[in-house]
């Protein structure tokens, strides 16, 4: 999720999301992430709704900022970004319900089929880890 804040309107973006199930899930994810982070949503790039930010630095010295929590309502599934990597949440993912994963991404096709309390705990744990001032990596480098 390396890109920049764009200043776009998250409400307008979410209102235009299709299909309808993805729009419904996007509203649920927005509310969940606002509750967990206490941050207002902002557009990060052209299709990511981000909350807060953290600083990362690669061993090479390259550094930047990324959303500390975020999601993207894609046509095939909603993508929830976990900057600390999905491995850090294996215990909770086992209880979540139907999902697939990438290194730092959680893919959800229908939030009605997952345990939202478990999802909220995953987002909360990730948020706390990447905003506590000690996390400075990206999911691929975290070893989680």
Short mmCIF file of C-alpha atoms in Angstrom, two decimals:
data_model
loop_
_atom_site.label_atom_id
_atom_site.label_comp_id
_atom_site.label_asym_id
_atom_site.label_seq_id
_atom_site.Cartn_x
_atom_site.Cartn_y
_atom_site.Cartn_z
CA UNK A 1 0.00 0.00 0.00
CA UNK A 2 2.70 2.46 -1.02
CA UNK A 3 1.13 5.57 -2.47
CA UNK A 4 0.07 8.99 -1.21
CA UNK A 5 -2.92 10.72 0.33
CA UNK A 6 -4.90 12.21 -2.52
CA UNK A 7 -7.45 14.47 -0.87
CA UNK A 8 -10.26 12.62 -2.65
CA UNK A 9 -13.70 12.32 -1.08
CA UNK A 10 -14.11 8.94 0.66
CA UNK A 11 -17.91 9.34 0.82
CA UNK A 12 -18.25 9.92 -2.91
CA UNK A 13 -15.91 7.03 -3.63
CA UNK A 14 -17.81 4.62 -1.36
CA UNK A 15 -21.18 5.70 -2.76
CA UNK A 16 -20.01 4.60 -6.22
CA UNK A 17 -18.65 1.17 -5.23
CA UNK A 18 -20.11 -1.82 -7.08
CA UNK A 19 -21.40 -4.44 -6.70
CA UNK A 20 -23.90 -3.64 -3.95
CA UNK A 21 -22.50 -6.24 -1.52
CA UNK A 22 -19.08 -4.59 -1.80
CA UNK A 23 -20.62 -1.14 -1.14
CA UNK A 24 -22.44 -2.53 1.92
CA UNK A 25 -19.24 -4.17 3.20
CA UNK A 26 -17.26 -0.97 2.55
CA UNK A 27 -19.60 1.00 4.79
CA UNK A 28 -19.24 -1.63 7.50
CA UNK A 29 -15.44 -1.57 7.19
CA UNK A 30 -15.39 2.22 7.30
CA UNK A 31 -17.41 2.25 10.53
CA UNK A 32 -15.28 -0.52 12.05
CA UNK A 33 -12.00 1.24 11.21
CA UNK A 34 -13.22 4.64 12.41
CA UNK A 35 -14.23 3.03 15.70
CA UNK A 36 -10.91 1.21 16.12
CA UNK A 37 -8.61 4.02 15.02
CA UNK A 38 -10.49 7.14 16.09
CA UNK A 39 -9.39 8.60 12.73
CA UNK A 40 -11.44 9.98 9.88
CA UNK A 41 -11.15 8.15 6.56
CA UNK A 42 -8.97 9.62 3.80
CA UNK A 43 -8.35 8.51 0.25
CA UNK A 44 -4.95 6.90 -0.13
CA UNK A 45 -4.26 6.62 -3.82
CA UNK A 46 -7.30 6.17 -6.02
CA UNK A 47 -9.07 3.25 -4.34
CA UNK A 48 -7.85 2.78 -0.75
CA UNK A 49 -9.67 4.22 2.24
CA UNK A 50 -6.95 4.84 4.84
CA UNK A 51 -6.92 5.72 8.53
CA UNK A 52 -3.94 7.31 10.24
CA UNK A 53 -0.42 6.66 9.03
CA UNK A 54 2.89 5.22 10.09
CA UNK A 55 6.48 5.66 8.97
CA UNK A 56 8.45 2.75 7.56
CA UNK A 57 12.06 2.33 6.54
CA UNK A 58 13.63 -0.45 4.50
CA UNK A 59 17.07 -1.80 5.42
CA UNK A 60 18.28 -0.04 2.24
CA UNK A 61 17.36 3.29 3.80
CA UNK A 62 14.33 3.92 1.58
CA UNK A 63 11.52 5.21 3.74
CA UNK A 64 8.02 6.58 3.49
CA UNK A 65 4.59 6.76 5.01
CA UNK A 66 1.63 4.45 4.57
CA UNK A 67 -1.88 4.17 5.97
CA UNK A 68 -1.80 2.51 9.40
CA UNK A 69 -5.16 0.88 8.66
CA UNK A 70 -7.09 0.71 5.46
CA UNK A 71 -9.23 -1.18 3.04
CA UNK A 72 -10.15 -1.23 -0.62
CA UNK A 73 -13.51 -2.42 -1.93
CA UNK A 74 -12.46 -4.40 -5.01
CA UNK A 75 -14.95 -6.13 -7.31
CA UNK A 76 -13.88 -9.66 -6.32
CA UNK A 77 -13.44 -9.02 -2.58
CA UNK A 78 -12.87 -6.34 0.00
CA UNK A 79 -9.18 -6.02 0.78
CA UNK A 80 -8.22 -5.18 4.38
CA UNK A 81 -4.60 -4.05 4.69
CA UNK A 82 -2.58 -5.35 7.64
CA UNK A 83 0.77 -3.53 7.57
CA UNK A 84 2.19 -5.86 10.23
CA UNK A 85 1.48 -8.90 8.03
CA UNK A 86 -1.20 -11.56 8.23
CA UNK A 87 1.10 -13.93 10.11
CA UNK A 88 0.83 -11.71 13.18
CA UNK A 89 -2.88 -12.57 13.32
CA UNK A 90 -2.91 -16.32 12.62
CA UNK A 91 -4.72 -17.11 15.88
CA UNK A 92 -7.58 -14.74 15.06
CA UNK A 93 -7.70 -15.58 11.37
CA UNK A 94 -8.42 -19.19 12.33
CA UNK A 95 -11.67 -17.95 13.91
CA UNK A 96 -12.62 -15.27 11.38
CA UNK A 97 -14.61 -17.22 8.82
CA UNK A 98 -14.19 -17.43 5.03
CA UNK A 99 -11.22 -15.41 3.80
CA UNK A 100 -8.00 -15.58 1.82
CA UNK A 101 -4.74 -13.77 2.48
CA UNK A 102 -1.64 -12.25 0.93
CA UNK A 103 1.48 -11.08 2.78
CA UNK A 104 -0.23 -8.02 4.23
CA UNK A 105 -3.75 -8.35 2.84
CA UNK A 106 -6.91 -10.01 4.04
CA UNK A 107 -9.50 -10.67 1.32
CA UNK A 108 -13.16 -10.90 2.33
CA UNK A 109 -15.97 -11.67 -0.13
CA UNK A 110 -18.92 -11.16 2.21
CA UNK A 111 -18.76 -9.64 5.69
CA UNK A 112 -22.05 -11.34 6.57
CA UNK A 113 -20.08 -14.62 6.60
CA UNK A 114 -17.29 -13.54 8.97
CA UNK A 115 -17.16 -12.85 12.67
CA UNK A 116 -17.04 -9.04 12.80
CA UNK A 117 -15.83 -9.04 16.42
CA UNK A 118 -12.82 -11.11 15.35
CA UNK A 119 -12.21 -8.80 12.36
CA UNK A 120 -12.36 -5.79 14.65
CA UNK A 121 -9.78 -7.37 16.97
CA UNK A 122 -7.48 -8.08 14.00
CA UNK A 123 -7.71 -4.45 12.87
CA UNK A 124 -7.25 -3.20 16.45
CA UNK A 125 -4.17 -5.38 17.03
CA UNK A 126 -2.61 -4.30 13.72
CA UNK A 127 -3.41 -0.63 14.37
CA UNK A 128 -1.89 -0.71 17.84
CA UNK A 129 1.25 -2.43 16.61
CA UNK A 130 1.94 -0.07 13.72
CA UNK A 131 1.12 3.11 15.64
CA UNK A 132 2.93 2.40 18.91
CA UNK A 133 6.07 4.14 17.64
CA UNK A 134 8.23 1.03 17.40
CA UNK A 135 7.01 -0.52 14.15
CA UNK A 136 8.95 0.75 11.16
CA UNK A 137 8.69 -2.01 8.59
CA UNK A 138 6.36 -3.19 5.89
CA UNK A 139 4.48 -6.51 6.01
CA UNK A 140 6.97 -8.25 3.73
CA UNK A 141 9.89 -7.29 5.98
CA UNK A 142 8.17 -7.82 9.34
CA UNK A 143 8.78 -11.54 9.46
CA UNK A 144 5.32 -11.97 10.96
#
